PDB file of C-alpha atoms in Angstrom:
ATOM      1  CA  UNK A  14     151.209 102.046 124.406  1.00 46.00           C
ATOM      2  CA  UNK A  15     148.722 102.487 121.555  1.00 48.00           C
ATOM      3  CA  UNK A  16     149.989 102.925 118.014  1.00 46.00           C
ATOM      4  CA  UNK A  17     149.023 106.029 116.059  1.00 49.00           C
ATOM      5  CA  UNK A  18     148.678 103.941 112.877  1.00 46.00           C
ATOM      6  CA  UNK A  19     145.221 102.615 112.100  1.00 54.00           C
ATOM      7  CA  UNK A  20     144.793  98.833 112.255  1.00 50.00           C
ATOM      8  CA  UNK A  21     144.965  98.516 108.470  1.00 47.00           C
ATOM      9  CA  UNK A  22     148.232 100.443 108.387  1.00 46.00           C
ATOM     10  CA  UNK A  23     149.735  98.185 111.035  1.00 49.00           C
ATOM     11  CA  UNK A  24     148.632  95.104 109.077  1.00 47.00           C
ATOM     12  CA  UNK A  25     150.189  96.449 105.878  1.00 46.00           C
ATOM     13  CA  UNK A  26     153.461  97.167 107.660  1.00 50.00           C
ATOM     14  CA  UNK A  27     153.409  93.784 109.366  1.00 51.00           C
ATOM     15  CA  UNK A  28     152.817  91.991 106.066  1.00 52.00           C
ATOM     16  CA  UNK A  29     155.696  93.843 104.448  1.00 54.00           C
ATOM     17  CA  UNK A  30     157.971  93.172 107.393  1.00 53.00           C
ATOM     18  CA  UNK A  31     157.119  89.490 107.360  1.00 55.00           C
ATOM     19  CA  UNK A  32     157.838  89.454 103.623  1.00 55.00           C
ATOM     20  CA  UNK A  33     161.301  90.882 104.057  1.00 56.00           C
ATOM     21  CA  UNK A  34     162.152  88.780 107.096  1.00 54.00           C
ATOM     22  CA  UNK A  35     160.909  85.619 105.409  1.00 51.00           C
ATOM     23  CA  UNK A  36     162.910  86.447 102.305  1.00 49.00           C
ATOM     24  CA  UNK A  37     166.048  86.889 104.357  1.00 49.00           C
ATOM     25  CA  UNK A  38     165.340  83.811 106.425  1.00 47.00           C
ATOM     26  CA  UNK A  39     164.847  81.606 103.373  1.00 43.00           C
ATOM     27  CA  UNK A  40     168.055  82.975 101.879  1.00 45.00           C
ATOM     28  CA  UNK A  41     170.004  81.465 104.745  1.00 44.00           C
ATOM     29  CA  UNK A  42     168.291  78.092 104.174  1.00 43.00           C
ATOM     30  CA  UNK A  43     167.945  77.616 100.398  1.00 45.00           C
ATOM     31  CA  UNK A  44     165.110  75.364  99.322  1.00 43.00           C
ATOM     32  CA  UNK A  45     163.244  75.774 102.594  1.00 42.00           C
ATOM     33  CA  UNK A  46     160.547  78.245 103.499  1.00 46.00           C
ATOM     34  CA  UNK A  47     160.521  79.817 106.907  1.00 48.00           C
ATOM     35  CA  UNK A  48     157.891  78.445 109.226  1.00 48.00           C
ATOM     36  CA  UNK A  49     155.648  81.441 109.713  1.00 63.00           C
ATOM     37  CA  UNK A  50     153.454  79.924 112.353  1.00 74.00           C
ATOM     38  CA  UNK A  51     150.232  81.836 112.787  1.00 79.00           C
ATOM     39  CA  UNK A  52     150.922  84.160 109.862  1.00 81.00           C
ATOM     40  CA  UNK A  53     148.062  84.787 107.461  1.00 87.00           C
ATOM     41  CA  UNK A  54     148.832  86.849 104.362  1.00 87.00           C
ATOM     42  CA  UNK A  55     146.941  90.090 103.976  1.00 89.00           C
ATOM     43  CA  UNK A  56     144.022  89.261 101.645  1.00 92.00           C
ATOM     44  CA  UNK A  57     144.374  92.643  99.916  1.00 93.00           C
ATOM     45  CA  UNK A  58     147.684  91.437  98.433  1.00 92.00           C
ATOM     46  CA  UNK A  59     145.729  89.446  95.841  1.00 93.00           C
ATOM     47  CA  UNK A  60     144.352  92.603  94.202  1.00 94.00           C
ATOM     48  CA  UNK A  61     146.962  95.196  95.186  1.00 95.00           C
ATOM     49  CA  UNK A  62     148.499  97.236  92.378  1.00 94.00           C
ATOM     50  CA  UNK A  63     152.184  96.809  91.622  1.00 91.00           C
ATOM     51  CA  UNK A  64     152.820 100.300  93.055  1.00 93.00           C
ATOM     52  CA  UNK A  65     151.060  99.245  96.262  1.00 95.00           C
ATOM     53  CA  UNK A  66     153.247  96.138  96.440  1.00 95.00           C
ATOM     54  CA  UNK A  67     156.312  98.321  95.912  1.00 96.00           C
ATOM     55  CA  UNK A  68     155.164 100.571  98.755  1.00 96.00           C
ATOM     56  CA  UNK A  69     154.733  97.585 101.061  1.00 94.00           C
ATOM     57  CA  UNK A  70     158.228  96.351 100.283  1.00 95.00           C
ATOM     58  CA  UNK A  71     159.626  99.880 100.773  1.00 96.00           C
ATOM     59  CA  UNK A  72     157.949 100.165 104.188  1.00 95.00           C
ATOM     60  CA  UNK A  73     159.165  96.735 105.273  1.00 94.00           C
ATOM     61  CA  UNK A  74     162.678  97.641 104.170  1.00 96.00           C
ATOM     62  CA  UNK A  75     162.627 100.859 106.195  1.00 97.00           C
ATOM     63  CA  UNK A  76     161.450  99.025 109.315  1.00 95.00           C
ATOM     64  CA  UNK A  77     163.983  96.208 109.075  1.00 95.00           C
ATOM     65  CA  UNK A  78     166.894  98.398 108.015  1.00 96.00           C
ATOM     66  CA  UNK A  79     166.248 101.028 110.690  1.00 96.00           C
ATOM     67  CA  UNK A  80     166.474  98.316 113.340  1.00 95.00           C
ATOM     68  CA  UNK A  81     169.463  96.678 111.693  1.00 95.00           C
ATOM     69  CA  UNK A  82     171.403  99.910 111.198  1.00 96.00           C
ATOM     70  CA  UNK A  83     170.046 101.653 114.310  1.00 96.00           C
ATOM     71  CA  UNK A  84     168.983 104.741 112.340  1.00 96.00           C
ATOM     72  CA  UNK A  85     165.715 106.583 111.800  1.00 97.00           C
ATOM     73  CA  UNK A  86     163.436 105.173 109.113  1.00 96.00           C
ATOM     74  CA  UNK A  87     163.360 108.564 107.397  1.00 95.00           C
ATOM     75  CA  UNK A  88     167.070 108.247 106.554  1.00 96.00           C
ATOM     76  CA  UNK A  89     166.301 105.125 104.531  1.00 97.00           C
ATOM     77  CA  UNK A  90     163.788 106.634 102.108  1.00 96.00           C
ATOM     78  CA  UNK A  91     166.119 106.638  99.102  1.00 97.00           C
ATOM     79  CA  UNK A  92     167.911 103.305  99.647  1.00 98.00           C
ATOM     80  CA  UNK A  93     164.691 101.463 100.514  1.00 97.00           C
ATOM     81  CA  UNK A  94     162.980 103.065  97.522  1.00 98.00           C
ATOM     82  CA  UNK A  95     165.857 101.774  95.394  1.00 98.00           C
ATOM     83  CA  UNK A  96     165.471  98.310  96.940  1.00 98.00           C
ATOM     84  CA  UNK A  97     161.708  98.147  96.455  1.00 97.00           C
ATOM     85  CA  UNK A  98     161.813  99.450  92.891  1.00 98.00           C
ATOM     86  CA  UNK A  99     164.593  97.075  91.827  1.00 98.00           C
ATOM     87  CA  UNK A 100     163.084  94.074  93.565  1.00 97.00           C
ATOM     88  CA  UNK A 101     159.578  94.471  92.117  1.00 97.00           C
ATOM     89  CA  UNK A 102     160.954  95.311  88.665  1.00 97.00           C
ATOM     90  CA  UNK A 103     163.013  92.097  88.704  1.00 97.00           C
ATOM     91  CA  UNK A 104     160.160  89.766  89.684  1.00 97.00           C
ATOM     92  CA  UNK A 105     158.431  87.807  86.944  1.00 97.00           C
ATOM     93  CA  UNK A 106     154.664  87.256  86.924  1.00 95.00           C
ATOM     94  CA  UNK A 107     154.935  83.901  88.732  1.00 96.00           C
ATOM     95  CA  UNK A 108     157.048  85.411  91.512  1.00 96.00           C
ATOM     96  CA  UNK A 109     154.585  88.276  91.940  1.00 96.00           C
ATOM     97  CA  UNK A 110     151.713  85.766  92.003  1.00 95.00           C
ATOM     98  CA  UNK A 111     153.525  83.758  94.673  1.00 94.00           C
ATOM     99  CA  UNK A 112     154.107  86.900  96.750  1.00 94.00           C
ATOM    100  CA  UNK A 113     150.430  87.819  96.417  1.00 94.00           C
ATOM    101  CA  UNK A 114     149.366  84.327  97.551  1.00 92.00           C
ATOM    102  CA  UNK A 115     151.793  83.846 100.441  1.00 91.00           C
ATOM    103  CA  UNK A 116     152.786  87.340 101.558  1.00 90.00           C
ATOM    104  CA  UNK A 117     156.489  86.589 101.220  1.00 90.00           C
ATOM    105  CA  UNK A 118     159.050  86.022  98.484  1.00 93.00           C
ATOM    106  CA  UNK A 119     159.676  82.530  97.116  1.00 94.00           C
ATOM    107  CA  UNK A 120     163.236  81.268  96.590  1.00 94.00           C
ATOM    108  CA  UNK A 121     163.783  82.844  93.175  1.00 96.00           C
ATOM    109  CA  UNK A 122     162.295  86.166  94.288  1.00 96.00           C
ATOM    110  CA  UNK A 123     164.448  86.067  97.424  1.00 96.00           C
ATOM    111  CA  UNK A 124     167.575  85.811  95.309  1.00 96.00           C
ATOM    112  CA  UNK A 125     166.461  88.881  93.350  1.00 97.00           C
ATOM    113  CA  UNK A 126     165.637  90.763  96.570  1.00 96.00           C
ATOM    114  CA  UNK A 127     169.092  90.040  97.967  1.00 96.00           C
ATOM    115  CA  UNK A 128     170.686  91.261  94.739  1.00 97.00           C
ATOM    116  CA  UNK A 129     168.641  94.460  95.057  1.00 97.00           C
ATOM    117  CA  UNK A 130     169.825  94.927  98.670  1.00 97.00           C
ATOM    118  CA  UNK A 131     173.417  94.665  97.471  1.00 97.00           C
ATOM    119  CA  UNK A 132     172.833  97.009  94.517  1.00 97.00           C
ATOM    120  CA  UNK A 133     171.239  99.612  96.764  1.00 98.00           C
ATOM    121  CA  UNK A 134     174.078  99.295  99.288  1.00 97.00           C
ATOM    122  CA  UNK A 135     171.857  98.021 102.105  1.00 97.00           C
ATOM    123  CA  UNK A 136     173.157  95.408 104.541  1.00 96.00           C
ATOM    124  CA  UNK A 137     171.590  91.977 104.380  1.00 94.00           C
ATOM    125  CA  UNK A 138     169.702  90.952 107.517  1.00 87.00           C
ATOM    126  CA  UNK A 139     171.140  87.829 109.095  1.00 76.00           C
TER     127      UNK A 139
END
């Protein structure tokens, strides 16, 4: 089955999804980064605007939460918008730089992302 999203769109969604999954995975193993074998961060992250980064996080949230909650992604627009806005607003410049370089949140950013999930009343992925 062929996706209706262009290749770039699929890459953006995949990068955001990997970011959220890696953040959740590292939260369960503090001090360790998830082994993301074969993952290469999207090179456009390095120059993406903060609003673009927020959009990526919002999209990743909608994908992960729709699977987790077994609901349509469209029902998660507001809570995932809340999550993305709060997460990116909480990150300092070093955490944003780390996200841009790796494509996923470092330990301190992960803690902030998990706080945002709780604040926006979204369940934490296991």
